[in-house]
mmCIF file of C-alpha atoms in Angstrom:
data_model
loop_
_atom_site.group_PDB
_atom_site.id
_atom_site.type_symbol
_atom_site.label_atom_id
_atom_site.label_comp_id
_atom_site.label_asym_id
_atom_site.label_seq_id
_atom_site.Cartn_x
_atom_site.Cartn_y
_atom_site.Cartn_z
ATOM 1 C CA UNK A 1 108.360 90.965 105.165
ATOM 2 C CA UNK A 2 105.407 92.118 107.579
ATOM 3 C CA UNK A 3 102.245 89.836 107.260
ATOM 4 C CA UNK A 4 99.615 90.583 109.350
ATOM 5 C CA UNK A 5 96.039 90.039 110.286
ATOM 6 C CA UNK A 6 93.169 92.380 110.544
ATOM 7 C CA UNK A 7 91.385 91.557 113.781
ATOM 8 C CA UNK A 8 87.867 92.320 114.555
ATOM 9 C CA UNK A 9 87.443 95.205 116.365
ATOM 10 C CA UNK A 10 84.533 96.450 118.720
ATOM 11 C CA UNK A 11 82.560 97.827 115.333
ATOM 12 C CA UNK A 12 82.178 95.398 113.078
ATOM 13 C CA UNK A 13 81.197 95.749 108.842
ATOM 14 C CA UNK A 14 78.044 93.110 108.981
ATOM 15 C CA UNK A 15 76.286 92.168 105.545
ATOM 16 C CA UNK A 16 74.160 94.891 106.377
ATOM 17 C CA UNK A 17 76.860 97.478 106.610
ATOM 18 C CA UNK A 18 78.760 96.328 103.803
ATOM 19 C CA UNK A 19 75.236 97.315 101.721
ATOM 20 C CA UNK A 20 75.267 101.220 103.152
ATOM 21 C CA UNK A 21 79.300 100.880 102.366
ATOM 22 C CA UNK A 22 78.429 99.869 98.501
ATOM 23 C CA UNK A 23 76.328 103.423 98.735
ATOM 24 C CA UNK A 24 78.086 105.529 100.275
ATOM 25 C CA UNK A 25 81.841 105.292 99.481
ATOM 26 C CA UNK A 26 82.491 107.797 96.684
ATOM 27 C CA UNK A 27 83.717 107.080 92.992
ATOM 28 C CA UNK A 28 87.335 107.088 91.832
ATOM 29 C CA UNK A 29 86.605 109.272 88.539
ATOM 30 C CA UNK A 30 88.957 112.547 87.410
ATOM 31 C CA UNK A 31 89.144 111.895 83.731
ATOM 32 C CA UNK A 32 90.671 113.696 80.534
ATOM 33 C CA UNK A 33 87.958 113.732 77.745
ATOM 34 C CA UNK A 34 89.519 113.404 73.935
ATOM 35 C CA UNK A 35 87.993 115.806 71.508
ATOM 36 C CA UNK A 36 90.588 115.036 68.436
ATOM 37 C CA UNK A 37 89.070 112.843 65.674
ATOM 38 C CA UNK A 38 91.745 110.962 65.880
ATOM 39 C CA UNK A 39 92.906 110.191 69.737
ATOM 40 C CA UNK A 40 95.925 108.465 68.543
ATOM 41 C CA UNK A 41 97.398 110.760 66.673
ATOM 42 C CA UNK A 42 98.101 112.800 69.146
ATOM 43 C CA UNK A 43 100.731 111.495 71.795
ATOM 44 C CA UNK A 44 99.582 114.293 74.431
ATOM 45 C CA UNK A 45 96.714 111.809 73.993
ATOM 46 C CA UNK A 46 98.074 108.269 74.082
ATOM 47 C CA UNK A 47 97.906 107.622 77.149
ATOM 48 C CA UNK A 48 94.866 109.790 78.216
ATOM 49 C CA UNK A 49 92.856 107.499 80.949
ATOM 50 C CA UNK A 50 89.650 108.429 79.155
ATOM 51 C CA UNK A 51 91.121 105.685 76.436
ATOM 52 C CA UNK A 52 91.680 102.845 78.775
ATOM 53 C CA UNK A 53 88.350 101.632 78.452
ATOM 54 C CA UNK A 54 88.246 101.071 74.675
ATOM 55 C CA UNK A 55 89.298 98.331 72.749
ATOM 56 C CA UNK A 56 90.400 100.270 70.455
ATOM 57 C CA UNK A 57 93.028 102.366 72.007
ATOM 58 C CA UNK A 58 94.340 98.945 73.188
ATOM 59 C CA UNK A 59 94.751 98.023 69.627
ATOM 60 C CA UNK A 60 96.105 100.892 68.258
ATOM 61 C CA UNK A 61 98.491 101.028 71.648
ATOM 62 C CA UNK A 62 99.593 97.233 71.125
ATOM 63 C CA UNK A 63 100.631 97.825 67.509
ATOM 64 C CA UNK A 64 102.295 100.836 67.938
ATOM 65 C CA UNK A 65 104.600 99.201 70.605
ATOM 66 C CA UNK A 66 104.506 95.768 68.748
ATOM 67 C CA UNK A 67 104.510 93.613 71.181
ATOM 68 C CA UNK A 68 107.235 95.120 73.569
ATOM 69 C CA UNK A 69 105.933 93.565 77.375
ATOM 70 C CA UNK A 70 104.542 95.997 80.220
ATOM 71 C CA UNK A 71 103.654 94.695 83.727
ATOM 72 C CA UNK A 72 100.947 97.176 85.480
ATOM 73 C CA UNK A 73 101.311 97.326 88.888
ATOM 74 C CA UNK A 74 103.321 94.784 90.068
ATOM 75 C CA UNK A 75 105.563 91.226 88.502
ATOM 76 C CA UNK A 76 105.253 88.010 89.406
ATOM 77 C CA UNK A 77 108.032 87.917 92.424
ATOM 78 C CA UNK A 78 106.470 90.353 94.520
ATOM 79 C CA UNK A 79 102.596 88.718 93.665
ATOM 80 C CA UNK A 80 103.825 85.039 94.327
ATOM 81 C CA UNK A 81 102.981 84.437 97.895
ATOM 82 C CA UNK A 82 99.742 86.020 97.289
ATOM 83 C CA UNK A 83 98.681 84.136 93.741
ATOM 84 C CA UNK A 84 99.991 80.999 95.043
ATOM 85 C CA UNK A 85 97.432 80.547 98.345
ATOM 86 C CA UNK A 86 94.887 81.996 96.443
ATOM 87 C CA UNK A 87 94.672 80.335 92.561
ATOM 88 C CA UNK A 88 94.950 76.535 92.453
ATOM 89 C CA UNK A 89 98.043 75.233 89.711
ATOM 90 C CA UNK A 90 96.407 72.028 89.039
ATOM 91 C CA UNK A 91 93.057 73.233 87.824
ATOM 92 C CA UNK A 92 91.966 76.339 84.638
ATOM 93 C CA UNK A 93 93.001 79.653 85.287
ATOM 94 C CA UNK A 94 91.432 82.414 83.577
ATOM 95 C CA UNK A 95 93.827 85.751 82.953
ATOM 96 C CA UNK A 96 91.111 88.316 81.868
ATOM 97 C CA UNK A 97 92.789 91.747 80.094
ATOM 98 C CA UNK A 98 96.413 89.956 79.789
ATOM 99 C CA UNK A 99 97.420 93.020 77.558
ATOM 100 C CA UNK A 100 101.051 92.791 76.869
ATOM 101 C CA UNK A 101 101.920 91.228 80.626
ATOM 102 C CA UNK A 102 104.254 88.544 81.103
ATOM 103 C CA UNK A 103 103.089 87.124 84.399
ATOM 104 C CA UNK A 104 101.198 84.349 82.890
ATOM 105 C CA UNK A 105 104.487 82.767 81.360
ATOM 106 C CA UNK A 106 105.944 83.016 84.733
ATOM 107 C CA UNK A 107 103.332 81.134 85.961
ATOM 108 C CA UNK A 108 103.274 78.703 83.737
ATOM 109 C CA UNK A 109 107.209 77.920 84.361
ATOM 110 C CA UNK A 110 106.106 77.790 88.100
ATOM 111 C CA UNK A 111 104.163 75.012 87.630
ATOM 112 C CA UNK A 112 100.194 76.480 86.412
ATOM 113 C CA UNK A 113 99.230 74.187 84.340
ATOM 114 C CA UNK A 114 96.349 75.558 81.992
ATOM 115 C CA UNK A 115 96.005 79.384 81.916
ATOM 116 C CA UNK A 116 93.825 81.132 79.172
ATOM 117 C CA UNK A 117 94.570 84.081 78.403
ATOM 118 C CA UNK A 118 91.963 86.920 77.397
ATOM 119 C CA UNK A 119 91.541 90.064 75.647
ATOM 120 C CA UNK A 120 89.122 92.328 73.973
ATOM 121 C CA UNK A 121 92.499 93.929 71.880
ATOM 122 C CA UNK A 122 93.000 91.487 68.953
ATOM 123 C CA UNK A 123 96.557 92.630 68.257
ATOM 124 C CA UNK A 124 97.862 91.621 71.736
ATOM 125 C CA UNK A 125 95.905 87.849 71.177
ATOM 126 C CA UNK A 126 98.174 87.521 68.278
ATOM 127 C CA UNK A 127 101.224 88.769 69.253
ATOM 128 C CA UNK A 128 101.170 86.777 72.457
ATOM 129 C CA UNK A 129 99.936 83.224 70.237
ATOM 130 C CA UNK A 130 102.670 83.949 68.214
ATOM 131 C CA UNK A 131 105.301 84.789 71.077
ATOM 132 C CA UNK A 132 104.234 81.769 72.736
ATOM 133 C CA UNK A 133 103.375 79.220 70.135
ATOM 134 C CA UNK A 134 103.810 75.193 71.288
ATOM 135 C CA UNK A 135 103.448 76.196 74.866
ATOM 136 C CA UNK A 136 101.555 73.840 76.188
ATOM 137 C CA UNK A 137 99.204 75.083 79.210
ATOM 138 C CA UNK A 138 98.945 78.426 77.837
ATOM 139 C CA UNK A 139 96.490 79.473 75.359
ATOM 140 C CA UNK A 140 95.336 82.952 74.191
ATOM 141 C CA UNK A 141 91.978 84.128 72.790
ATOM 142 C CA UNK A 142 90.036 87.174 72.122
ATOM 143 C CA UNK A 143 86.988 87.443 74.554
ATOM 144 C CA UNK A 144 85.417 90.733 76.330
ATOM 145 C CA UNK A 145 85.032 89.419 80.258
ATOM 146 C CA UNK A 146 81.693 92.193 80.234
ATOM 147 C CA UNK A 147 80.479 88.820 78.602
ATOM 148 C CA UNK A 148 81.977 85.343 77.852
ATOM 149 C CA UNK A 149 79.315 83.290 76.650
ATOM 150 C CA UNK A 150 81.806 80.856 75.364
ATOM 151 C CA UNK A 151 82.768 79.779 78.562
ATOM 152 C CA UNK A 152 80.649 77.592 80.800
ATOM 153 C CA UNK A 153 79.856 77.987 84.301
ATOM 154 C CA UNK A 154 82.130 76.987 87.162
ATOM 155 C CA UNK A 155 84.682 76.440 84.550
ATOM 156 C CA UNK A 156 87.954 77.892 85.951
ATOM 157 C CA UNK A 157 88.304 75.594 89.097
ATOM 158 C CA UNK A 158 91.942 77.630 89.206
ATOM 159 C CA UNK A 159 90.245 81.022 89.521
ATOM 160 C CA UNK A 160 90.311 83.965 87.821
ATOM 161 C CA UNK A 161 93.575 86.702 87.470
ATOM 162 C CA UNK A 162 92.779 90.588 86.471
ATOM 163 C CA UNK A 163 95.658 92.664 86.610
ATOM 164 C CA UNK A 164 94.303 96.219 86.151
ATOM 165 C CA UNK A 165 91.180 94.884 83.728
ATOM 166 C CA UNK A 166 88.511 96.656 86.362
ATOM 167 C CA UNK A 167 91.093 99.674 86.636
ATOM 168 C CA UNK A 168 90.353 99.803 82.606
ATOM 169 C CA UNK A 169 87.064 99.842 82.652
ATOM 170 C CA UNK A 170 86.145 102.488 85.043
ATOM 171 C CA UNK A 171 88.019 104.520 83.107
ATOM 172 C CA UNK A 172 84.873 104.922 80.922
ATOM 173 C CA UNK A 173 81.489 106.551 81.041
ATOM 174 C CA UNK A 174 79.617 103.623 82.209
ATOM 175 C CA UNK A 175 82.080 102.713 84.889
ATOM 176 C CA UNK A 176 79.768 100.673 86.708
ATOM 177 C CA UNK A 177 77.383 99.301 84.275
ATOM 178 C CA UNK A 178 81.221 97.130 82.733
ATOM 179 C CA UNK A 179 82.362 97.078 86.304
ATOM 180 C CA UNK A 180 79.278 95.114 87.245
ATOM 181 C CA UNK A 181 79.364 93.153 84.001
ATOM 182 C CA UNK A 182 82.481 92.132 84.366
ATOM 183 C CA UNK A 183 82.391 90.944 87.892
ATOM 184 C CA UNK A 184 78.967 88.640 87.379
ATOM 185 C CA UNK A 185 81.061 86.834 84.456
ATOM 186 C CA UNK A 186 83.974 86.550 86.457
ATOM 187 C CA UNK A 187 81.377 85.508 89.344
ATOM 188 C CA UNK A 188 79.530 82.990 87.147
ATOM 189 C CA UNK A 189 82.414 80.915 85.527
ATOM 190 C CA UNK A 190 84.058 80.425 89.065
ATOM 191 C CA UNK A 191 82.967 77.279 91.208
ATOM 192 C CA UNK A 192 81.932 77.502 95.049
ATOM 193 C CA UNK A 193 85.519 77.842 96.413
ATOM 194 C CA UNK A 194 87.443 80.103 93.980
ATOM 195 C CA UNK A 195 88.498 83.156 93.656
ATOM 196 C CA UNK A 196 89.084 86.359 91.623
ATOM 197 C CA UNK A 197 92.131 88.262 92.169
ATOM 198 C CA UNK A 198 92.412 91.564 91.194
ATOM 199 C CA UNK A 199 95.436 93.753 91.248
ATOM 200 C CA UNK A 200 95.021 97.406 91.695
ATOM 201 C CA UNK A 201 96.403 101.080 92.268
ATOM 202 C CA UNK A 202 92.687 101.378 94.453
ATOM 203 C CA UNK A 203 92.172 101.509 98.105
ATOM 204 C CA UNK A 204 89.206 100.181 100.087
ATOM 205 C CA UNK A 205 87.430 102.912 99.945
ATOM 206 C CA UNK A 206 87.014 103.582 96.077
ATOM 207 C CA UNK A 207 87.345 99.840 94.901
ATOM 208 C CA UNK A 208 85.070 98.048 97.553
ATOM 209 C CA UNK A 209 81.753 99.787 96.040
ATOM 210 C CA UNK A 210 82.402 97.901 92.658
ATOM 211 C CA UNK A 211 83.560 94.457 94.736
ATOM 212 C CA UNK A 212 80.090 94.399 96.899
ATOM 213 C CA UNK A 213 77.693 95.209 94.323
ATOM 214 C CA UNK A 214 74.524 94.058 94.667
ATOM 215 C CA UNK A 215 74.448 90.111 92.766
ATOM 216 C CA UNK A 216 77.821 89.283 93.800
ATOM 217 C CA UNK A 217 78.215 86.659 96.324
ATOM 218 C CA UNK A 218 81.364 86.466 97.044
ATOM 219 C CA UNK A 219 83.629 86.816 100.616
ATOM 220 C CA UNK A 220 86.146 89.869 100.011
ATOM 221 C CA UNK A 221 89.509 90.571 101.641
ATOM 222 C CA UNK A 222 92.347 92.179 100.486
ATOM 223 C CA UNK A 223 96.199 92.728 100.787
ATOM 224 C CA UNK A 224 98.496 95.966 100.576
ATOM 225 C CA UNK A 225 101.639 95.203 98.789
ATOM 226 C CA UNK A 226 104.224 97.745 99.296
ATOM 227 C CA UNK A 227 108.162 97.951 98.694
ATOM 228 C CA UNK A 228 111.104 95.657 99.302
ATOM 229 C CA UNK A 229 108.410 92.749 100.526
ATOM 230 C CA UNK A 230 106.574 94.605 102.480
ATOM 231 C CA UNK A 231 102.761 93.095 102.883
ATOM 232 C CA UNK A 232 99.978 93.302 104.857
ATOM 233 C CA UNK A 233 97.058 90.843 104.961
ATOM 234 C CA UNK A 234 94.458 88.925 104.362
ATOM 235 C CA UNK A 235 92.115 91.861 105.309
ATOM 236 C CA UNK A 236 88.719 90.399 105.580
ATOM 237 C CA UNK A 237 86.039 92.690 105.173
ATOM 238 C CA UNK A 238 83.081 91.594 106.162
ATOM 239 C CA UNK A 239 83.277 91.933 110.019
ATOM 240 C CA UNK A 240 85.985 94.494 109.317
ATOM 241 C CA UNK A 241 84.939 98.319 111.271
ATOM 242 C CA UNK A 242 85.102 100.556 108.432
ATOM 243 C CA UNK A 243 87.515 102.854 110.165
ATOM 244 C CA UNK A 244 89.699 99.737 109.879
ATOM 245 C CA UNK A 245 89.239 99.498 105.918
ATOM 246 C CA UNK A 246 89.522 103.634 105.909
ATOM 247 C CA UNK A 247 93.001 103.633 107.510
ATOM 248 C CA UNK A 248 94.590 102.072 103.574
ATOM 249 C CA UNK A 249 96.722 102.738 101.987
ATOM 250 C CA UNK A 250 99.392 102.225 105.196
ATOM 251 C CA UNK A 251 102.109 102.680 102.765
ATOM 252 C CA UNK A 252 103.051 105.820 100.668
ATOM 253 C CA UNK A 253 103.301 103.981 97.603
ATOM 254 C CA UNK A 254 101.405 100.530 97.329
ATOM 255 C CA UNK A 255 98.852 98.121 95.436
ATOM 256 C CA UNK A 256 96.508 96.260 96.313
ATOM 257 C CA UNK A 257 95.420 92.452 95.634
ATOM 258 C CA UNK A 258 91.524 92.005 96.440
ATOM 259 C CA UNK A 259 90.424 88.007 96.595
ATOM 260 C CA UNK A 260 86.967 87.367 96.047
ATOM 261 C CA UNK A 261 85.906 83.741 97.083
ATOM 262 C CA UNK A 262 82.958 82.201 95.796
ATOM 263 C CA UNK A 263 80.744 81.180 97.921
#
């Protein structure tokens, strides 16, 4: 397993360059538009991106597979090291998009002791209460993280797990407008001192212009996670040159784990 640090170098990202990075780096876009009146009908169209954003392709998607688990990106194992400096067991964890993952029962048997889980996909909420009825420490319920009213500020202490949630919701026409959304909410129920982890397919330079949008105020680093343990990080990038941030994805096949710390 390779850990390493990402030492400031001779140009440096200040706050003021991380503001010209938030304009300039380009979008992440290249989607399929549906035309049938009926997207799922069609299986050339299941699993068009365009869907991803809507609530109810993951409905139609959940009961179609009823229930059958699927981890995005990566399982708990290879996350571990990562989740565990990061998200505090003793104190509420929020899981936003938990879909039909796993990792938060994982979790729980390694020793988190309160994780909600949410969704905007009724049908998953259900099948997972049912799956994991009498659990105690893990709760499910069926809230859209673009805005969570019912939760108060600074509530999750334990910080906040998205497992390809953002991914989602670019995935739609207004990309940023839920992108920015999202991340206030996640920003506003975490206390000074926590974080937001998000898992992604996304390099630096097409995920960082969501992360540092303007209203978030937050410190951002970032790990790659290749294969067979292979790891590289924290990242910081704030003081980071942005040749530095531009050289990711080192690996040919990878993810990436972005912590955002409350400040």
């Amino acid at each position: 397993m390779l850990v390493m640090q990402c030492n400031t170098s001779r140009f440096t990202t200040t706050r003021k360059h991380i503001a010209e990075l938030r304009r300039t780096w380009p979008r992440c876009r290249g989607k399929v538009k549906i035309t049938a009146a009926d997207p799922y009908s069609n299986p050339a169209l299941y699993t068009s991106e365009d869907a991803f954003s809507l609530s109810s392709y993951w409905d139609e998607r959940y009961r179609r597979e009823g229930g059958a688990p699927f981890e995005w990106y990566r399982d708990y194992s290879s996350l571990e090291p990562i989740l565990s400096r990061h998200l505090d067991k003793s104190r509420p964890v929020l899981h936003v998009g938990v879909g039909s993952s796993r990792i938060q029962f994982q979790m729980h048997h390694d020793g988190y002791q309160r994780i909600l889980n949410v969704d905007y996909a009724p049908v998953c909420i259900q099948q997972l209460s049912e799956l994991h009825a009498g659990l105690q420490g893990l709760s499910y319920e069926v809230a859209d993280c673009r805005s969570m009213p019912q939760y108060a500020d600074a509530s999750f202490g334990g910080g906040i797990l998205d497992k390809g949630t953002l991914d989602a919701l670019l995935c739609g026409d207004s990309d940023e407008a839920d992108a920015g959304a999202m991340l206030q909410e996640c920003q506003r129920v975490l206390p000074a001192g926590s974080s937001y982890i998000g898992i992604t397919y996304a390099p630096p330079r097409t995920r960082l212009r969501y992360l540092l949008l303007p209203g978030l105020d937050w410190d951002v680093s970032f790990y790659e996670v290749g294969q067979q343990g292979w790891r590289e990080g924290p990242v910081v990038v704030e003081g980071s040159a942005r040749e530095v941030l531009e050289a990711y994805p080192k690996q040919v096949y990878s993810h990436f784990v972005y912590v955002c710390t409350r400040r």
